Amino acid sequence: MGDGKDSGKVLDISTADIKLTAPVFLTQGQNLSKALTTLVTALDGLGKPWGDDEQGKAFGDAYSPQQKAIEKAAGTLVLGLVSIHEAMADMADGHVDNDELIAGMFTKVLSKDGEGHDRGDK
């Protein structure tokens, strides 16, 4: 998969590659979730260390809304990584099922008279 050679195939999906890669997204999503939790906990534990003077208030007014936006964006990334893992796993399973279905359509079935017929023939 992705070896750079033109095999002439329109679609070449390696379910083994997909199944091998999918858990990476889950692991990285979990790692990002842990990092986000650590960041939020640490920042919340600090309170407002920039102080109450004019510069501190100006910083806090600019920083606080951005902090929440960053936390929300990181949370969205976590959900995205986990959903990519789930989608890749489903896609690999679906591809295998589809291949089996298509193979079954072209399998010869022996009739009672011993002759081979396509399953689609009547």
mmCIF file of C-alpha atoms in Angstrom:
data_model
loop_
_atom_site.group_PDB
_atom_site.id
_atom_site.type_symbol
_atom_site.label_atom_id
_atom_site.label_comp_id
_atom_site.label_asym_id
_atom_site.label_seq_id
_atom_site.Cartn_x
_atom_site.Cartn_y
_atom_site.Cartn_z
ATOM 1 C CA MET A 1 0.000 0.000 0.000
ATOM 2 C CA GLY A 2 1.436 3.327 -1.001
ATOM 3 C CA ASP A 3 4.673 1.912 -2.370
ATOM 4 C CA GLY A 4 4.714 4.442 -5.244
ATOM 5 C CA LYS A 5 4.473 1.826 -7.975
ATOM 6 C CA ASP A 6 1.636 2.028 -10.480
ATOM 7 C CA SER A 7 0.129 -1.440 -10.309
ATOM 8 C CA GLY A 8 -2.697 -0.511 -12.657
ATOM 9 C CA LYS A 9 -5.215 -1.098 -9.879
ATOM 10 C CA VAL A 10 -7.862 1.518 -9.331
ATOM 11 C CA LEU A 11 -8.260 0.719 -5.648
ATOM 12 C CA ASP A 12 -5.772 -1.280 -3.632
ATOM 13 C CA ILE A 13 -6.751 -1.387 0.024
ATOM 14 C CA SER A 14 -4.628 -3.290 2.481
ATOM 15 C CA THR A 15 -6.863 -4.182 5.394
ATOM 16 C CA ALA A 16 -3.787 -5.335 7.323
ATOM 17 C CA ASP A 17 -2.286 -1.838 7.003
ATOM 18 C CA ILE A 18 -5.545 -0.230 8.066
ATOM 19 C CA LYS A 19 -5.905 -2.500 11.087
ATOM 20 C CA LEU A 20 -2.270 -1.888 12.025
ATOM 21 C CA THR A 21 -2.593 1.892 11.719
ATOM 22 C CA ALA A 22 -6.024 2.404 13.312
ATOM 23 C CA PRO A 23 -4.893 1.831 16.933
ATOM 24 C CA VAL A 24 -2.268 4.568 16.552
ATOM 25 C CA PHE A 25 -5.063 7.136 16.318
ATOM 26 C CA LEU A 26 -6.689 5.766 19.472
ATOM 27 C CA THR A 27 -3.400 5.786 21.387
ATOM 28 C CA GLN A 28 -2.556 9.319 20.310
ATOM 29 C CA GLY A 29 -6.090 10.464 21.140
ATOM 30 C CA GLN A 30 -5.711 9.004 24.629
ATOM 31 C CA ASN A 31 -2.290 10.661 25.008
ATOM 32 C CA LEU A 32 -3.686 14.017 23.935
ATOM 33 C CA SER A 33 -6.603 13.598 26.335
ATOM 34 C CA LYS A 34 -4.200 12.956 29.234
ATOM 35 C CA ALA A 35 -2.088 15.968 28.251
ATOM 36 C CA LEU A 36 -5.192 18.153 28.010
ATOM 37 C CA THR A 37 -6.381 17.013 31.448
ATOM 38 C CA THR A 38 -2.946 17.744 32.913
ATOM 39 C CA LEU A 39 -2.864 21.180 31.283
ATOM 40 C CA VAL A 40 -6.369 22.157 32.427
ATOM 41 C CA THR A 41 -5.748 20.883 35.967
ATOM 42 C CA ALA A 42 -2.411 22.711 36.229
ATOM 43 C CA LEU A 43 -3.762 25.980 34.834
ATOM 44 C CA ASP A 44 -6.864 25.863 37.004
ATOM 45 C CA GLY A 45 -4.666 25.135 40.030
ATOM 46 C CA LEU A 46 -2.618 28.265 39.380
ATOM 47 C CA GLY A 47 -5.614 30.520 39.607
ATOM 48 C CA LYS A 48 -4.690 33.939 38.196
ATOM 49 C CA PRO A 49 -0.961 34.280 38.818
ATOM 50 C CA TRP A 50 -0.656 37.349 36.590
ATOM 51 C CA GLY A 51 -1.911 39.598 39.385
ATOM 52 C CA ASP A 52 -4.475 42.333 39.791
ATOM 53 C CA ASP A 53 -2.486 45.280 38.483
ATOM 54 C CA GLU A 54 -3.351 46.948 35.180
ATOM 55 C CA GLN A 55 -1.049 44.735 33.092
ATOM 56 C CA GLY A 56 -2.224 41.604 34.908
ATOM 57 C CA LYS A 57 -5.871 42.448 34.279
ATOM 58 C CA ALA A 58 -5.178 43.181 30.595
ATOM 59 C CA PHE A 59 -3.350 39.865 30.257
ATOM 60 C CA GLY A 60 -6.130 37.966 32.061
ATOM 61 C CA ASP A 61 -8.824 39.560 29.904
ATOM 62 C CA ALA A 62 -6.983 38.471 26.749
ATOM 63 C CA TYR A 63 -5.795 35.087 28.040
ATOM 64 C CA SER A 64 -8.870 33.603 29.747
ATOM 65 C CA PRO A 65 -11.133 33.420 26.668
ATOM 66 C CA GLN A 66 -8.270 31.989 24.607
ATOM 67 C CA GLN A 67 -7.558 29.366 27.262
ATOM 68 C CA LYS A 68 -11.121 28.052 27.001
ATOM 69 C CA ALA A 69 -10.965 28.113 23.192
ATOM 70 C CA ILE A 70 -7.694 26.148 23.215
ATOM 71 C CA GLU A 71 -9.115 23.603 25.656
ATOM 72 C CA LYS A 72 -12.217 23.193 23.491
ATOM 73 C CA ALA A 73 -10.130 22.799 20.313
ATOM 74 C CA ALA A 74 -7.891 20.195 21.944
ATOM 75 C CA GLY A 75 -10.988 18.311 23.122
ATOM 76 C CA THR A 76 -12.270 18.317 19.550
ATOM 77 C CA LEU A 77 -8.931 16.900 18.379
ATOM 78 C CA VAL A 78 -9.205 14.088 20.940
ATOM 79 C CA LEU A 79 -12.677 13.172 19.659
ATOM 80 C CA GLY A 80 -11.421 13.372 16.076
ATOM 81 C CA LEU A 81 -8.518 11.014 16.680
ATOM 82 C CA VAL A 82 -10.745 8.476 18.412
ATOM 83 C CA SER A 83 -13.345 8.677 15.636
ATOM 84 C CA ILE A 84 -10.642 8.148 12.986
ATOM 85 C CA HIS A 85 -9.618 4.978 14.826
ATOM 86 C CA GLU A 86 -13.210 3.743 14.872
ATOM 87 C CA ALA A 87 -13.805 4.656 11.224
ATOM 88 C CA MET A 88 -10.626 2.908 10.049
ATOM 89 C CA ALA A 89 -11.498 -0.253 11.971
ATOM 90 C CA ASP A 90 -15.034 -0.223 10.549
ATOM 91 C CA MET A 91 -13.694 0.439 7.049
ATOM 92 C CA ALA A 92 -11.290 -2.505 7.252
ATOM 93 C CA ASP A 93 -14.046 -4.822 8.479
ATOM 94 C CA GLY A 94 -16.431 -3.546 5.801
ATOM 95 C CA HIS A 95 -13.828 -4.019 3.085
ATOM 96 C CA VAL A 96 -13.266 -7.640 4.138
ATOM 97 C CA ASP A 97 -17.030 -8.278 4.223
ATOM 98 C CA ASN A 98 -17.438 -6.654 0.795
ATOM 99 C CA ASP A 99 -14.602 -8.739 -0.683
ATOM 100 C CA GLU A 100 -16.231 -11.911 0.644
ATOM 101 C CA LEU A 101 -19.602 -10.870 -0.760
ATOM 102 C CA ILE A 102 -18.144 -10.142 -4.191
ATOM 103 C CA ALA A 103 -16.140 -13.376 -4.181
ATOM 104 C CA GLY A 104 -19.341 -15.252 -3.349
ATOM 105 C CA MET A 105 -21.064 -13.762 -6.388
ATOM 106 C CA PHE A 106 -18.489 -15.277 -8.692
ATOM 107 C CA THR A 107 -18.209 -18.694 -7.055
ATOM 108 C CA LYS A 108 -19.310 -21.664 -9.076
ATOM 109 C CA VAL A 109 -21.906 -23.842 -7.385
ATOM 110 C CA LEU A 110 -22.379 -27.431 -8.385
ATOM 111 C CA SER A 111 -25.966 -28.237 -9.259
ATOM 112 C CA LYS A 112 -27.614 -31.573 -8.670
ATOM 113 C CA ASP A 113 -26.579 -32.641 -12.170
ATOM 114 C CA GLY A 114 -22.937 -31.951 -11.259
ATOM 115 C CA GLU A 115 -22.535 -28.991 -13.597
ATOM 116 C CA GLY A 116 -21.036 -25.756 -12.369
ATOM 117 C CA HIS A 117 -23.229 -22.707 -12.450
ATOM 118 C CA ASP A 118 -22.710 -19.169 -11.281
ATOM 119 C CA ARG A 119 -24.757 -18.394 -8.209
ATOM 120 C CA GLY A 120 -26.459 -15.571 -10.102
ATOM 121 C CA ASP A 121 -27.724 -17.877 -12.916
ATOM 122 C CA LYS A 122 -31.225 -19.279 -12.711
#
